[in-house]
Amino acid sequence: EYMGTLDFRNRMSLSFVTKVVFAIAVVAFCAARYLAMDDRPAPYDGEVGMTSKCKLSIADNSYLFPHEALRRDFLLGQRALKSMSADSNLEWQLEAFFTWWTHTSHVIHGHHDTEENIWGPGLEELGVPRVDKVGADHRILMGLMDKVSEQESHFLESRHSIDALVKVRANVIEIWDHLTELMLAHLLEEENSCQTLLDAGITKAQLDALVQRIIAQTPADYLFSELAHFKFWLPRWARDANGALLPFHDEFLAEVPLPVRWITQLFYDARYADQLRLLQSIELGVPFTYDAGEFEGLRLPEVLLILSGVALVIAVALAALTLLLACLCPKTPSVSEAKAPSKLKKTQ
């Protein structure tokens, strides 16, 4: 009698705890979604249309997915630098630029590493020879990018002197103009090389398989960062003459595994949009308010989403345990219940 009652009480306790944990999961998820709501205008909302000068059709140019986003980075960065003022605003403008550049350069370095270590070797396996000039261009471009990053230390040393800040800005503009010129030429050259893929008879299925290899082998943080990069700009350039989205917009996103899309949407899309707002604030002349560590650490909505996910997993595990106990240890009747005559017998 005691064991049967104990099993029943255990199941009742587990059932109650399961409901509480599930309620926590629901509340945390709703709170996260509410806090993540962003009714602010999207940054650079007027930046639409293609920037590539490649003559190949969009459908035949697989390089456009990363390149359209990368080209925007350099063109918008160039605009931001040249719109900086030579007064007291220059300090926060340079700080905003270097904060944006720290994270953007991480994406660009990752992109070129992927081309060198996965994309290029993968094409060689399909019979497309590697072009040595591409690797040489990468080294030159990465060197110039590092020079831009080195200017941040000069900025930090001289941030309280307008004259010194003006000199830092001039140095960055000089490096950036050279870098942008070489980068745009490099991106166009790679896009034109898509004709080589067509001539070699590389099929869409083979390219899709190579993309899946990139997804599987790329470090997670870079993968999610670059996907947020792609997703932001894709609907702005992947349109026909009438402004309607082209079919491969949805096709591209459908090829990305659901967990990757889900993580990118929840943790990286908003962060990338705020990085662009930071850059755009330079042109607007109005500082963008942000927390110093918000691009590195987790934001509150993200913490709540993680809590919601963990609570949901625990709730499912507890529900399964409750069900298992119900199957293995059914409630046994007590001694008093066993001795009591049934209603059927009383009737008889």
PDB file of N, CA and C in Angstrom, residues 14 16 22 27 32 50 57 59 75 79 92 109 112-113 138 153 167 181 203 218 225 317 329 332 340 342-343:
ATOM      1  N   LEU A  14       5.926  14.986 -10.134  1.00  0.00           N
ATOM      2  CA  LEU A  14       6.596  15.198 -11.423  1.00  0.00           C
ATOM      3  C   LEU A  14       5.676  15.921 -12.395  1.00  0.00           C
ATOM      4  N   PHE A  16       3.303  18.006 -11.671  1.00  0.00           N
ATOM      5  CA  PHE A  16       3.214  19.413 -11.260  1.00  0.00           C
ATOM      6  C   PHE A  16       4.467  20.181 -11.666  1.00  0.00           C
ATOM      7  N   PHE A  22       7.249  23.969 -17.880  1.00  0.00           N
ATOM      8  CA  PHE A  22       6.709  24.313 -19.197  1.00  0.00           C
ATOM      9  C   PHE A  22       6.175  25.744 -19.198  1.00  0.00           C
ATOM     10  N   VAL A  27       6.571  31.532 -20.762  1.00  0.00           N
ATOM     11  CA  VAL A  27       6.700  32.934 -20.319  1.00  0.00           C
ATOM     12  C   VAL A  27       8.025  33.530 -20.811  1.00  0.00           C
ATOM     13  N   ALA A  32      10.917  37.100 -24.394  1.00  0.00           N
ATOM     14  CA  ALA A  32      12.015  37.292 -25.346  1.00  0.00           C
ATOM     15  C   ALA A  32      11.506  37.878 -26.654  1.00  0.00           C
ATOM     16  N   MET A  50      21.414  46.105 -57.538  1.00  0.00           N
ATOM     17  CA  MET A  50      22.702  45.422 -57.574  1.00  0.00           C
ATOM     18  C   MET A  50      23.845  46.407 -57.705  1.00  0.00           C
ATOM     19  N   SER A  57      24.234  36.456 -65.958  1.00  0.00           N
ATOM     20  CA  SER A  57      22.922  36.560 -65.330  1.00  0.00           C
ATOM     21  C   SER A  57      23.033  36.222 -63.847  1.00  0.00           C
ATOM     22  N   ALA A  59      21.246  34.266 -62.110  1.00  0.00           N
ATOM     23  CA  ALA A  59      21.076  32.834 -61.864  1.00  0.00           C
ATOM     24  C   ALA A  59      22.376  32.055 -62.049  1.00  0.00           C
ATOM     25  N   LEU A  75      31.617  50.192 -49.852  1.00  0.00           N
ATOM     26  CA  LEU A  75      31.073  51.437 -50.379  1.00  0.00           C
ATOM     27  C   LEU A  75      30.455  52.286 -49.269  1.00  0.00           C
ATOM     28  N   ARG A  79      31.670  55.969 -47.746  1.00  0.00           N
ATOM     29  CA  ARG A  79      30.781  57.115 -47.569  1.00  0.00           C
ATOM     30  C   ARG A  79      30.834  57.645 -46.142  1.00  0.00           C
ATOM     31  N   TRP A  92      33.509  60.492 -31.630  1.00  0.00           N
ATOM     32  CA  TRP A  92      32.515  59.413 -31.593  1.00  0.00           C
ATOM     33  C   TRP A  92      32.311  58.797 -32.973  1.00  0.00           C
ATOM     34  N   HIS A 109      37.344  38.387 -43.252  1.00  0.00           N
ATOM     35  CA  HIS A 109      38.444  37.430 -43.081  1.00  0.00           C
ATOM     36  C   HIS A 109      37.909  36.001 -43.178  1.00  0.00           C
ATOM     37  N   HIS A 112      37.155  35.007 -46.846  1.00  0.00           N
ATOM     38  CA  HIS A 112      38.327  34.661 -47.649  1.00  0.00           C
ATOM     39  C   HIS A 112      38.967  33.351 -47.176  1.00  0.00           C
ATOM     40  N   ASP A 113      38.927  33.081 -45.872  1.00  0.00           N
ATOM     41  CA  ASP A 113      39.421  31.789 -45.378  1.00  0.00           C
ATOM     42  C   ASP A 113      38.607  30.639 -45.972  1.00  0.00           C
ATOM     43  N   HIS A 138      44.127  37.875 -52.204  1.00  0.00           N
ATOM     44  CA  HIS A 138      43.645  37.753 -50.825  1.00  0.00           C
ATOM     45  C   HIS A 138      44.687  38.250 -49.834  1.00  0.00           C
ATOM     46  N   SER A 153      44.465  51.770 -32.874  1.00  0.00           N
ATOM     47  CA  SER A 153      45.359  52.058 -31.745  1.00  0.00           C
ATOM     48  C   SER A 153      45.802  53.517 -31.779  1.00  0.00           C
ATOM     49  N   LYS A 167      44.140  63.613 -38.438  1.00  0.00           N
ATOM     50  CA  LYS A 167      45.208  62.872 -39.107  1.00  0.00           C
ATOM     51  C   LYS A 167      44.877  61.385 -39.204  1.00  0.00           C
ATOM     52  N   GLU A 181      39.189  50.070 -53.851  1.00  0.00           N
ATOM     53  CA  GLU A 181      39.463  49.927 -55.285  1.00  0.00           C
ATOM     54  C   GLU A 181      39.907  48.503 -55.619  1.00  0.00           C
ATOM     55  N   THR A 203      27.327  21.542 -62.270  1.00  0.00           N
ATOM     56  CA  THR A 203      25.882  21.619 -62.121  1.00  0.00           C
ATOM     57  C   THR A 203      25.498  22.312 -60.820  1.00  0.00           C
ATOM     58  N   THR A 218      32.553  25.291 -41.600  1.00  0.00           N
ATOM     59  CA  THR A 218      32.868  26.666 -41.214  1.00  0.00           C
ATOM     60  C   THR A 218      32.634  26.860 -39.721  1.00  0.00           C
ATOM     61  N   SER A 225      27.334  34.796 -38.541  1.00  0.00           N
ATOM     62  CA  SER A 225      27.558  36.223 -38.823  1.00  0.00           C
ATOM     63  C   SER A 225      27.423  36.511 -40.310  1.00  0.00           C
ATOM     64  N   ALA A 317      11.609  16.235 -20.867  1.00  0.00           N
ATOM     65  CA  ALA A 317      12.243  15.117 -20.163  1.00  0.00           C
ATOM     66  C   ALA A 317      11.418  14.688 -18.953  1.00  0.00           C
ATOM     67  N   CYS A 329       5.168   1.615 -13.002  1.00  0.00           N
ATOM     68  CA  CYS A 329       4.685   1.537 -11.623  1.00  0.00           C
ATOM     69  C   CYS A 329       3.241   2.023 -11.551  1.00  0.00           C
ATOM     70  N   THR A 332      -1.164   0.966  -7.275  1.00  0.00           N
ATOM     71  CA  THR A 332      -1.751  -0.247  -6.712  1.00  0.00           C
ATOM     72  C   THR A 332      -2.820   0.122  -5.711  1.00  0.00           C
ATOM     73  N   ALA A 340     -12.676  -3.540   0.789  1.00  0.00           N
ATOM     74  CA  ALA A 340     -14.020  -3.011   0.596  1.00  0.00           C
ATOM     75  C   ALA A 340     -14.771  -3.763  -0.497  1.00  0.00           C
ATOM     76  N   SER A 342     -17.127  -4.404  -3.620  1.00  0.00           N
ATOM     77  CA  SER A 342     -17.442  -3.567  -4.767  1.00  0.00           C
ATOM     78  C   SER A 342     -18.917  -3.235  -4.804  1.00  0.00           C
ATOM     79  N   LYS A 343     -19.275  -2.195  -5.511  1.00  0.00           N
ATOM     80  CA  LYS A 343     -20.670  -1.800  -5.660  1.00  0.00           C
ATOM     81  C   LYS A 343     -21.485  -2.884  -6.357  1.00  0.00           C
TER      82      LYS A 343
END
